Amino acid sequence: MITTRSQQLFEQASHSLVGSGTRSPRSGWLPAPVFVRSGEGAWLTDEDGNRFLDYVMGQGPLILGHRPAPVIAEATRTLQERGSLVSLAHDLEGEAADAITSRMPAVDLVRFSSSGTEAAMYALRFARAFTGRDVVLRFEGHYHGWSDAIHWSAHPSADSWGPDDAPSVTPGSSGIPAAVGGTLLVARWNDVGALERIFASHGERIAAVITEPILGNCGGIMPAPGYLERMRELTRQTGALLIFDEVLTGFRIGTGGAQELLGIDPDLTVMAKAIGAGFPVAALGGRREVMEQAADGRTMHGGTYNSNLLVCAAVIAACRETGADGFYERLNARGTRLADGLVEAARQAGLEACWSGVGALFQLWFSAEPPRDYREANAIVAGSPFFTLYRELRERGVLIQPPQEGLWLISAAHGDADVDRTLEAAADSMPAVAQALAEGSVGPMGGLR
Ligand code: PMP
């Protein structure tokens, strides 16, 4: 029975719209997707007038919260005075590029795209062009966009992922030509031994290794000490390029992204999301010697909307805000307090709990230790009452992503009072979560999927 305006709109929309995977009931948005009217700061208002403290934050871009006034003002002024795009050269492109290169340690030069998927595709093409090799090594559980080239073994199911020490190369969608799989190698992440074995057998063929430096698409899993350092060494020794996909981490977890936090310089960096604080913009950047190859035109990269006036204005304004002194210290401190508080609330209800990630991007796990890779995460999720937490919080006006491979994403608009309010809602929710665990209501979508 349809009882809310969100449900009514969902029903109406399905007459002409096929459901988007990440926004649909299939991904756990039950009882019906939240139909959003508007956002402001840390808050969302839905079509029924319900207000939610939002931890989805547009899947990451909304680092300054919804409708951040300085960015909206700059974007609006640009639209009104100059237009949205020219597909010709303009001053804002270089200014936006400076805003990025001045902060990311391993990024001397950049090119803009409109989405993370495109920028990742460009990174792969570029690495292959630069090295003259075809093979790319990627890791289970990492997401680098949905292109044929790389959407393999992103979130494979246990019946298709193959042996622990030799993961299958599994397409992430129907419609991807099987032959593309021949250009990829897949490994479990955070496993130095696996990395060394692959490099021993295939090192000379590998054009690039692409990795999320902190595994955001699996609940913010941190790299094991020394793991990325070894990856850097092996790529350097064999002439392969190291690509950091910082679409989630860049401009979110610190001034200079994960590369600065972890002290590792990749050859290429994929960026999107927080660089535009909610506007559709992405970038590929890297070392001068590598990136300069792009300038001679041999490696094709295009896009009518690339570096349009509107998004460049947004990048400039967003970087000005996130570049303020202490911005990331405040953000991470608040997120850490939230994550610690959630663990405490769970423990108070008798649940085992811990969290992984950094303050600005984290996940809560109902386990003694956080997972180290996708397969471990899967094992935890299978026995986890997380879906009940999502449901109980939603009823109390706190919105998180229903799948546990998702993240809690905060913004600068989340104040201390919002964190307190969230922790109260969590404390009220945890008894039902403990009960769900006792009753075996566990796994993705509480076992409904
Ligand atoms: N890489 C990572 C690490 C991501 O998290 C995402 C999006 N979630 C992408 C690439 C793809 O970006 P987009 O959705 O802008 O195409």
Tab-separated table of C-alpha atoms and ligand atoms in Angstrom:
chain	number	residue	atom	x	y	z
A	1	MET	CA	0.000	0.000	0.000
A	2	ILE	CA	1.328	3.442	-0.912
A	3	THR	CA	1.310	5.649	2.150
A	4	THR	CA	3.965	8.285	1.636
A	5	ARG	CA	4.733	10.808	-1.054
A	6	SER	CA	8.166	9.162	-1.500
A	7	GLN	CA	6.430	5.863	-2.273
A	8	GLN	CA	3.990	7.606	-4.613
A	9	LEU	CA	6.820	9.340	-6.485
A	10	PHE	CA	8.745	6.095	-6.676
A	11	GLU	CA	5.713	4.421	-8.240
A	12	GLN	CA	5.175	7.311	-10.678
A	13	ALA	CA	8.819	7.519	-11.663
A	14	SER	CA	8.902	3.866	-12.644
A	15	HIS	CA	6.523	4.598	-15.541
A	16	SER	CA	9.326	6.175	-17.506
A	17	LEU	CA	12.483	5.620	-15.491
A	18	VAL	CA	14.374	2.401	-14.927
A	19	GLY	CA	15.796	2.228	-11.429
A	20	SER	CA	19.329	3.373	-10.790
A	21	GLY	CA	21.202	0.584	-9.043
A	22	THR	CA	22.642	2.615	-6.221
A	23	ARG	CA	19.421	4.486	-5.433
A	24	SER	CA	16.911	1.662	-5.679
A	25	PRO	CA	15.317	-0.815	-3.264
A	26	ARG	CA	17.667	-3.402	-4.781
A	27	SER	CA	20.526	-1.649	-2.980
A	28	GLY	CA	18.648	-1.683	0.284
A	29	TRP	CA	16.724	1.591	0.076
A	30	LEU	CA	13.729	0.053	1.815
A	31	PRO	CA	10.858	0.437	2.499
A	32	ALA	CA	11.145	2.940	-0.407
A	33	PRO	CA	13.907	5.204	-1.664
A	34	VAL	CA	14.009	8.570	0.078
A	35	PHE	CA	12.750	11.103	-2.452
A	36	VAL	CA	14.641	14.241	-1.642
A	37	ARG	CA	13.114	17.694	-1.888
A	38	SER	CA	16.221	19.636	-0.858
A	39	GLY	CA	19.360	19.648	1.190
A	40	GLU	CA	20.832	22.261	3.446
A	41	GLY	CA	24.104	21.895	5.304
A	42	ALA	CA	24.135	18.480	6.983
A	43	TRP	CA	20.400	18.008	6.503
A	44	LEU	CA	18.067	16.572	3.882
A	45	THR	CA	14.332	17.137	3.628
A	46	ASP	CA	12.306	14.496	1.809
A	47	GLU	CA	9.073	14.899	-0.142
A	48	ASP	CA	7.060	13.998	2.948
A	49	GLY	CA	8.650	16.782	4.947
A	50	ASN	CA	10.840	14.406	7.016
A	51	ARG	CA	14.238	15.784	7.898
A	52	PHE	CA	17.354	13.604	7.991
A	53	LEU	CA	20.849	14.170	9.199
A	54	ASP	CA	22.659	13.023	6.091
A	55	TYR	CA	25.722	10.775	6.101
A	56	VAL	CA	25.389	9.774	2.450
A	57	MET	CA	26.600	13.219	1.387
A	58	GLY	CA	25.976	12.579	-2.281
A	59	GLN	CA	28.300	9.521	-2.064
A	60	GLY	CA	31.206	11.773	-1.128
A	61	PRO	CA	31.242	15.041	-3.076
A	62	LEU	CA	29.400	17.144	-0.491
A	63	ILE	CA	32.446	17.882	1.621
A	64	LEU	CA	31.001	21.309	2.487
A	65	GLY	CA	27.478	19.982	3.018
A	66	HIS	CA	24.410	20.620	0.896
A	67	ARG	CA	24.196	23.967	-0.895
A	68	PRO	CA	27.434	25.466	0.452
A	69	ALA	CA	26.868	29.210	0.125
A	70	PRO	CA	30.316	30.315	-1.158
A	71	VAL	CA	30.402	27.655	-3.879
A	72	ILE	CA	26.810	28.192	-4.952
A	73	ALA	CA	27.393	31.957	-5.088
A	74	GLU	CA	30.530	31.609	-7.239
A	75	ALA	CA	28.886	29.085	-9.547
A	76	THR	CA	25.760	31.215	-9.908
A	77	ARG	CA	27.749	34.356	-10.634
A	78	THR	CA	29.761	32.494	-13.285
A	79	LEU	CA	26.607	31.132	-14.902
A	80	GLN	CA	24.965	34.522	-14.983
A	81	GLU	CA	27.966	36.537	-16.118
A	82	ARG	CA	29.820	34.070	-18.359
A	83	GLY	CA	27.639	31.062	-19.174
A	84	SER	CA	27.930	27.374	-18.384
A	85	LEU	CA	30.387	26.201	-21.027
A	86	VAL	CA	32.282	27.337	-24.060
A	87	SER	CA	34.336	24.263	-25.027
A	88	LEU	CA	37.128	26.734	-25.703
A	89	ALA	CA	40.005	27.970	-23.583
A	90	HIS	CA	39.251	30.144	-20.561
A	91	ASP	CA	41.097	31.425	-17.489
A	92	LEU	CA	39.153	29.423	-14.897
A	93	GLU	CA	40.549	26.125	-16.202
A	94	GLY	CA	44.138	26.992	-15.285
A	95	GLU	CA	43.054	28.481	-11.987
A	96	ALA	CA	41.131	25.321	-11.083
A	97	ALA	CA	44.138	23.214	-12.135
A	98	ASP	CA	46.407	25.300	-9.852
A	99	ALA	CA	44.006	24.764	-6.978
A	100	ILE	CA	44.546	21.014	-7.374
A	101	THR	CA	48.252	20.818	-8.173
A	102	SER	CA	49.135	23.127	-5.281
A	103	ARG	CA	47.713	20.594	-2.844
A	104	MET	CA	48.304	17.076	-4.140
A	105	PRO	CA	51.983	16.132	-3.649
A	106	ALA	CA	52.180	13.764	-6.639
A	107	VAL	CA	50.200	15.931	-9.036
A	108	ASP	CA	52.190	18.397	-11.136
A	109	LEU	CA	49.768	18.609	-14.059
A	110	VAL	CA	46.083	17.761	-14.547
A	111	ARG	CA	43.404	17.275	-17.188
A	112	PHE	CA	39.716	17.573	-16.319
A	113	SER	CA	36.848	15.168	-16.997
A	114	SER	CA	33.226	15.135	-15.910
A	115	SER	CA	33.120	11.942	-13.834
A	116	GLY	CA	35.397	9.629	-11.909
A	117	THR	CA	34.626	6.835	-14.368
A	118	GLU	CA	35.997	8.885	-17.261
A	119	ALA	CA	39.065	10.055	-15.387
A	120	ALA	CA	39.862	6.442	-14.420
A	121	MET	CA	39.442	5.324	-18.050
A	122	TYR	CA	41.827	8.044	-19.095
A	123	ALA	CA	44.342	6.958	-16.451
A	124	LEU	CA	44.332	3.414	-17.827
A	125	ARG	CA	44.655	4.537	-21.439
A	126	PHE	CA	47.383	6.873	-20.459
A	127	ALA	CA	49.344	4.242	-18.522
A	128	ARG	CA	49.109	1.847	-21.452
A	129	ALA	CA	50.229	4.534	-23.882
A	130	PHE	CA	53.103	5.555	-21.641
A	131	THR	CA	54.418	2.049	-20.989
A	132	GLY	CA	53.507	0.391	-24.284
A	133	ARG	CA	52.039	-2.501	-22.258
A	134	ASP	CA	48.456	-3.749	-21.970
A	135	VAL	CA	48.003	-5.474	-18.624
A	136	VAL	CA	46.483	-3.739	-15.614
A	137	LEU	CA	46.461	-5.151	-12.091
A	138	ARG	CA	43.418	-4.300	-9.981
A	139	PHE	CA	42.032	-5.474	-6.660
A	140	GLU	CA	38.846	-7.107	-5.463
A	141	GLY	CA	36.405	-4.764	-3.772
A	142	HIS	CA	37.836	-1.623	-5.344
A	143	TYR	CA	35.633	0.483	-7.596
A	144	HIS	CA	37.042	2.571	-10.399
A	145	GLY	CA	33.846	3.391	-12.261
A	146	TRP	CA	31.712	1.243	-14.499
A	147	SER	CA	33.629	1.212	-17.803
A	148	ASP	CA	34.238	-2.030	-19.691
A	149	ALA	CA	37.944	-1.482	-19.150
A	150	ILE	CA	37.970	-1.811	-15.364
A	151	HIS	CA	34.573	-2.810	-13.946
A	152	TRP	CA	35.744	-6.335	-13.192
A	153	SER	CA	35.855	-8.073	-9.789
A	154	ALA	CA	34.675	-4.876	-8.125
A	155	HIS	CA	32.193	-6.612	-5.843
A	156	PRO	CA	32.066	-10.216	-7.055
A	157	SER	CA	29.836	-12.780	-5.369
A	158	ALA	CA	31.390	-15.669	-3.497
A	159	ASP	CA	30.213	-18.153	-6.128
A	160	SER	CA	32.192	-16.375	-8.848
A	161	TRP	CA	35.244	-14.933	-7.131
A	162	GLY	CA	37.439	-18.035	-7.386
A	163	PRO	CA	40.139	-19.382	-5.065
A	164	ASP	CA	41.585	-17.215	-2.261
A	165	ASP	CA	45.062	-17.313	-3.753
A	166	ALA	CA	43.980	-16.927	-7.390
A	167	PRO	CA	40.914	-14.665	-7.666
A	168	SER	CA	38.918	-14.921	-10.881
A	169	VAL	CA	38.724	-12.015	-13.270
A	170	THR	CA	34.966	-11.524	-13.102
A	171	PRO	CA	32.956	-8.975	-15.114
A	172	GLY	CA	30.996	-6.584	-12.907
A	173	SER	CA	28.127	-6.376	-15.381
A	174	SER	CA	26.549	-8.178	-18.261
A	175	GLY	CA	27.395	-6.609	-21.590
A	176	ILE	CA	31.134	-6.368	-21.010
A	177	PRO	CA	33.114	-8.209	-23.715
A	178	ALA	CA	34.852	-11.258	-22.224
A	179	ALA	CA	38.003	-10.422	-24.167
A	180	VAL	CA	38.589	-7.325	-22.031
A	181	GLY	CA	39.188	-9.614	-19.045
A	182	GLY	CA	42.356	-10.779	-20.804
A	183	THR	CA	43.901	-7.353	-20.181
A	184	LEU	CA	43.408	-7.550	-16.407
A	185	LEU	CA	44.943	-9.279	-13.431
A	186	VAL	CA	43.022	-9.392	-10.157
A	187	ALA	CA	44.424	-9.812	-6.671
A	188	ARG	CA	43.194	-9.631	-3.113
A	189	TRP	CA	44.184	-6.346	-1.542
A	190	ASN	CA	46.517	-5.898	1.432
A	191	ASP	CA	48.350	-9.128	0.622
A	192	VAL	CA	52.062	-8.445	0.000
A	193	GLY	CA	52.757	-12.072	-0.889
A	194	ALA	CA	50.129	-12.057	-3.640
A	195	LEU	CA	51.551	-8.820	-5.016
A	196	GLU	CA	55.075	-10.214	-5.089
A	197	ARG	CA	53.965	-13.416	-6.794
A	198	ILE	CA	52.089	-11.509	-9.489
A	199	PHE	CA	55.016	-9.223	-10.148
A	200	ALA	CA	57.391	-12.185	-10.270
A	201	SER	CA	55.276	-13.821	-12.992
A	202	HIS	CA	53.922	-10.824	-14.902
A	203	GLY	CA	55.978	-7.772	-13.891
A	204	GLU	CA	57.286	-7.090	-17.389
A	205	ARG	CA	53.757	-7.068	-18.845
A	206	ILE	CA	52.104	-4.775	-16.321
A	207	ALA	CA	51.300	-1.266	-17.561
A	208	ALA	CA	49.735	-0.143	-14.294
A	209	VAL	CA	48.495	-1.086	-10.887
A	210	ILE	CA	45.323	0.762	-9.944
A	211	THR	CA	44.257	0.920	-6.316
A	212	GLU	CA	42.166	2.927	-3.940
A	213	PRO	CA	44.827	3.903	-1.385
A	214	ILE	CA	42.222	3.605	1.360
A	215	LEU	CA	39.550	1.125	0.336
A	216	GLY	CA	36.520	3.416	0.378
A	217	ASN	CA	34.308	1.092	-1.632
A	218	CYS	CA	34.580	-1.561	1.011
A	219	GLY	CA	33.947	0.450	4.152
A	220	GLY	CA	37.130	2.519	4.364
A	221	ILE	CA	39.697	-0.249	4.874
A	222	MET	CA	43.185	1.037	5.650
A	223	PRO	CA	46.279	-0.319	3.874
A	224	ALA	CA	48.397	-2.637	6.028
A	225	PRO	CA	51.706	-1.063	7.100
A	226	GLY	CA	54.225	-1.421	4.272
A	227	TYR	CA	51.731	-2.707	1.724
A	228	LEU	CA	51.482	0.344	-0.518
A	229	GLU	CA	55.202	1.024	-0.021
A	230	ARG	CA	55.936	-2.428	-1.480
A	231	MET	CA	53.486	-1.754	-4.311
A	232	ARG	CA	55.375	1.464	-5.056
A	233	GLU	CA	58.700	-0.382	-5.051
A	234	LEU	CA	57.542	-3.188	-7.328
A	235	THR	CA	55.942	-0.819	-9.838
A	236	ARG	CA	59.063	1.320	-9.909
A	237	GLN	CA	61.337	-1.698	-10.381
A	238	THR	CA	59.323	-3.087	-13.284
A	239	GLY	CA	58.440	0.170	-15.026
A	240	ALA	CA	54.705	-0.118	-14.320
A	241	LEU	CA	52.790	3.007	-13.346
A	242	LEU	CA	51.105	3.244	-9.964
A	243	ILE	CA	47.641	4.796	-10.166
A	244	PHE	CA	45.935	5.988	-6.993
A	245	ASP	CA	42.208	6.291	-7.379
A	246	GLU	CA	41.557	9.162	-4.991
A	247	VAL	CA	38.021	9.814	-6.201
A	248	LEU	CA	36.780	9.300	-2.636
A	249	THR	CA	39.855	10.211	-0.593
A	250	GLY	CA	41.122	13.237	-2.540
A	251	PHE	CA	40.062	16.565	-1.007
A	252	ARG	CA	38.085	14.614	1.602
A	253	ILE	CA	40.478	13.075	4.099
A	254	GLY	CA	43.179	15.759	4.129
A	255	THR	CA	44.672	18.652	2.207
A	256	GLY	CA	46.756	16.397	-0.036
A	257	GLY	CA	44.570	13.278	-0.073
A	258	ALA	CA	45.669	9.773	0.834
A	259	GLN	CA	49.003	10.233	-0.940
A	260	GLU	CA	49.976	12.890	1.567
A	261	LEU	CA	48.538	11.054	4.572
A	262	LEU	CA	50.324	7.815	3.646
A	263	GLY	CA	53.457	9.451	2.239
A	264	ILE	CA	53.421	7.652	-1.103
A	265	ASP	CA	53.691	9.321	-4.489
A	266	PRO	CA	51.767	7.526	-7.227
A	267	ASP	CA	52.531	8.245	-10.880
A	268	LEU	CA	48.915	9.083	-11.677
A	269	THR	CA	46.032	10.196	-9.475
A	270	VAL	CA	42.337	10.011	-10.292
A	271	MET	CA	40.230	12.662	-8.558
A	272	ALA	CA	36.553	13.631	-8.536
A	273	LYS	CA	33.815	14.051	-5.927
A	274	ALA	CA	35.056	16.486	-3.261
A	275	ILE	CA	37.105	18.578	-5.692
A	276	GLY	CA	33.853	20.119	-6.948
A	277	ALA	CA	31.871	19.983	-3.688
A	278	GLY	CA	28.831	18.668	-5.552
A	279	PHE	CA	29.414	19.780	-9.148
A	280	PRO	CA	30.168	17.141	-11.822
A	281	VAL	CA	33.911	17.399	-12.237
A	282	ALA	CA	36.834	14.979	-12.166
A	283	ALA	CA	40.523	15.166	-12.940
A	284	LEU	CA	43.454	12.977	-13.855
A	285	GLY	CA	46.775	14.261	-12.590
A	286	GLY	CA	50.320	13.080	-12.188
A	287	ARG	CA	54.024	13.609	-12.468
A	288	ARG	CA	55.137	16.115	-15.056
A	289	GLU	CA	57.165	13.614	-17.162
A	290	VAL	CA	54.209	11.271	-17.349
A	291	MET	CA	51.475	13.835	-17.866
A	292	GLU	CA	53.356	15.835	-20.475
A	293	GLN	CA	52.859	12.967	-22.840
A	294	ALA	CA	49.176	13.902	-22.875
A	295	ALA	CA	49.989	17.311	-24.263
A	296	ASP	CA	51.404	16.022	-27.544
A	297	GLY	CA	47.985	14.734	-28.544
A	298	ARG	CA	48.976	11.107	-29.111
A	299	THR	CA	46.868	9.887	-26.223
A	300	MET	CA	43.311	10.816	-27.012
A	301	HIS	CA	41.173	12.267	-24.272
A	302	GLY	CA	38.037	14.203	-24.992
A	303	GLY	CA	34.786	15.503	-23.584
A	304	THR	CA	32.515	18.375	-24.579
A	305	TYR	CA	31.901	19.194	-20.936
A	306	ASN	CA	35.494	18.884	-19.742
A	307	SER	CA	36.547	21.869	-17.633
A	308	ASN	CA	33.438	23.888	-18.360
A	309	LEU	CA	33.074	27.324	-16.779
A	310	LEU	CA	30.573	26.202	-14.180
A	311	VAL	CA	32.569	23.325	-12.714
A	312	CYS	CA	35.855	25.217	-12.803
A	313	ALA	CA	34.249	28.025	-10.809
A	314	ALA	CA	33.005	25.394	-8.353
A	315	VAL	CA	36.458	23.791	-8.015
A	316	ILE	CA	38.084	27.154	-7.324
A	317	ALA	CA	35.496	28.129	-4.716
A	318	ALA	CA	35.448	24.668	-3.096
A	319	CYS	CA	39.240	24.522	-2.834
A	320	ARG	CA	39.266	27.963	-1.238
A	321	GLU	CA	36.909	26.680	1.473
A	322	THR	CA	38.614	23.330	2.062
A	323	GLY	CA	41.998	25.055	1.986
A	324	ALA	CA	41.193	27.018	5.143
A	325	ASP	CA	43.570	26.443	8.057
A	326	GLY	CA	42.583	23.436	10.136
A	327	PHE	CA	39.718	22.449	7.821
A	328	TYR	CA	40.596	18.747	7.678
A	329	GLU	CA	41.708	18.539	11.300
A	330	ARG	CA	38.250	19.723	12.347
A	331	LEU	CA	36.488	17.429	9.898
A	332	ASN	CA	38.454	14.335	10.868
A	333	ALA	CA	38.193	15.081	14.588
A	334	ARG	CA	34.425	15.315	14.362
A	335	GLY	CA	34.192	12.151	12.280
A	336	THR	CA	36.459	10.300	14.698
A	337	ARG	CA	34.305	11.359	17.630
A	338	LEU	CA	31.267	10.078	15.763
A	339	ALA	CA	32.904	6.751	14.872
A	340	ASP	CA	34.209	6.213	18.410
A	341	GLY	CA	30.768	7.089	19.779
A	342	LEU	CA	29.057	4.581	17.486
A	343	VAL	CA	31.397	1.825	18.643
A	344	GLU	CA	30.664	2.771	22.244
A	345	ALA	CA	26.888	2.765	21.619
A	346	ALA	CA	27.136	-0.698	20.068
A	347	ARG	CA	29.200	-2.032	22.966
A	348	GLN	CA	26.712	-0.613	25.469
A	349	ALA	CA	24.101	-2.800	23.807
A	350	GLY	CA	26.369	-5.838	24.157
A	351	LEU	CA	27.543	-5.857	20.544
A	352	GLU	CA	31.114	-6.378	19.442
A	353	ALA	CA	32.144	-3.353	17.362
A	354	CYS	CA	35.017	-1.437	15.783
A	355	TRP	CA	35.471	1.023	12.944
A	356	SER	CA	37.789	1.447	9.990
A	357	GLY	CA	38.874	4.368	7.842
A	358	VAL	CA	39.531	7.948	8.878
A	359	GLY	CA	37.146	10.456	10.455
A	360	ALA	CA	35.992	11.935	7.147
A	361	LEU	CA	35.206	8.522	5.658
A	362	PHE	CA	34.569	5.441	7.786
A	363	GLN	CA	32.496	2.349	8.467
A	364	LEU	CA	31.252	0.687	11.610
A	365	TRP	CA	31.773	-3.070	11.853
A	366	PHE	CA	30.104	-5.480	14.236
A	367	SER	CA	33.294	-7.479	14.672
A	368	ALA	CA	36.360	-7.452	16.914
A	369	GLU	CA	38.669	-6.298	14.095
A	370	PRO	CA	37.923	-4.442	10.861
A	371	PRO	CA	38.300	-6.420	7.619
A	372	ARG	CA	41.544	-6.225	5.668
A	373	ASP	CA	40.077	-6.848	2.246
A	374	TYR	CA	36.898	-7.498	0.301
A	375	ARG	CA	36.588	-11.197	1.181
A	376	GLU	CA	36.991	-10.515	4.875
A	377	ALA	CA	34.468	-7.695	4.620
A	378	ASN	CA	32.039	-10.070	2.953
A	379	ALA	CA	32.391	-12.584	5.747
A	380	ILE	CA	31.662	-9.894	8.339
A	381	VAL	CA	28.721	-8.480	6.362
A	382	ALA	CA	27.177	-11.960	6.030
A	383	GLY	CA	26.820	-12.190	9.801
A	384	SER	CA	26.140	-8.523	10.456
A	385	PRO	CA	22.922	-6.853	11.668
A	386	PHE	CA	23.998	-3.630	9.920
A	387	PHE	CA	20.818	-3.366	7.861
A	388	THR	CA	18.781	-3.050	11.039
A	389	LEU	CA	21.015	-0.178	12.108
A	390	TYR	CA	20.290	1.572	8.788
A	391	ARG	CA	16.528	1.059	9.270
A	392	GLU	CA	16.433	2.125	12.905
A	393	LEU	CA	18.525	5.216	12.239
A	394	ARG	CA	16.381	6.178	9.259
A	395	GLU	CA	13.303	6.038	11.486
A	396	ARG	CA	15.103	8.391	13.850
A	397	GLY	CA	16.049	10.916	11.178
A	398	VAL	CA	19.604	9.784	10.455
A	399	LEU	CA	20.387	8.616	6.934
A	400	ILE	CA	23.237	6.238	6.130
A	401	GLN	CA	23.890	4.029	3.117
A	402	PRO	CA	22.192	0.665	3.637
A	403	PRO	CA	24.986	-1.551	2.266
A	404	GLN	CA	27.818	-2.008	4.715
A	405	GLU	CA	30.356	-1.711	1.864
A	406	GLY	CA	29.179	1.908	1.871
A	407	LEU	CA	30.543	4.573	4.142
A	408	TRP	CA	29.627	7.138	6.724
A	409	LEU	CA	30.572	10.393	5.026
A	410	ILE	CA	30.561	13.613	6.967
A	411	SER	CA	30.939	17.209	5.869
A	412	ALA	CA	32.138	20.476	7.303
A	413	ALA	CA	28.464	21.305	7.868
A	414	HIS	CA	28.123	18.509	10.461
A	415	GLY	CA	28.521	20.271	13.778
A	416	ASP	CA	29.101	18.887	17.240
A	417	ALA	CA	25.389	19.080	18.008
A	418	ASP	CA	24.696	16.938	14.911
A	419	VAL	CA	27.196	14.351	16.093
A	420	ASP	CA	25.545	14.317	19.541
A	421	ARG	CA	22.144	13.894	17.988
A	422	THR	CA	23.387	11.040	15.801
A	423	LEU	CA	24.933	9.283	18.783
A	424	GLU	CA	21.667	9.559	20.699
A	425	ALA	CA	19.815	8.030	17.745
A	426	ALA	CA	22.462	5.287	17.571
A	427	ALA	CA	22.160	4.520	21.287
A	428	ASP	CA	18.375	4.244	20.877
A	429	SER	CA	18.811	2.006	17.812
A	430	MET	CA	21.362	-0.459	19.142
A	431	PRO	CA	19.026	-2.646	21.249
A	432	ALA	CA	17.056	-3.461	18.057
A	433	VAL	CA	20.366	-4.154	16.281
A	434	ALA	CA	21.413	-6.553	19.062
A	435	GLN	CA	18.037	-8.231	18.809
A	436	ALA	CA	18.375	-8.595	15.029
A	437	LEU	CA	21.708	-10.305	15.572
A	438	ALA	CA	20.191	-12.639	18.175
A	439	GLU	CA	17.390	-13.504	15.757
A	440	GLY	CA	19.735	-14.068	12.843
A	441	SER	CA	18.462	-11.078	10.849
A	442	VAL	CA	21.850	-10.538	9.321
A	443	GLY	CA	23.576	-10.059	6.001
A	444	PRO	CA	22.967	-7.634	3.136
A	445	MET	CA	19.475	-6.157	3.561
A	446	GLY	CA	18.992	-8.126	6.768
A	447	GLY	CA	18.862	-11.343	4.790
A	448	LEU	CA	16.078	-10.046	2.505
A	449	ARG	CA	18.327	-10.096	-0.557
B	1	PMP	N1	36.584	5.619	-8.203
B	1	PMP	C1	36.149	5.569	-6.940
B	1	PMP	C2	37.123	5.222	-5.850
B	1	PMP	C3	34.808	5.830	-6.630
B	1	PMP	O1	34.394	5.762	-5.369
B	1	PMP	C4	33.935	6.179	-7.691
B	1	PMP	C5	32.468	6.510	-7.429
B	1	PMP	N2	31.907	5.998	-6.301
B	1	PMP	C6	34.428	6.211	-8.994
B	1	PMP	C7	35.758	5.943	-9.217
B	1	PMP	C8	33.548	6.568	-10.152
B	1	PMP	O2	33.229	7.915	-10.117
B	1	PMP	P1	31.919	8.480	-10.835
B	1	PMP	O3	30.745	7.934	-10.099
B	1	PMP	O4	32.061	9.974	-10.743
B	1	PMP	O5	31.976	8.019	-12.262
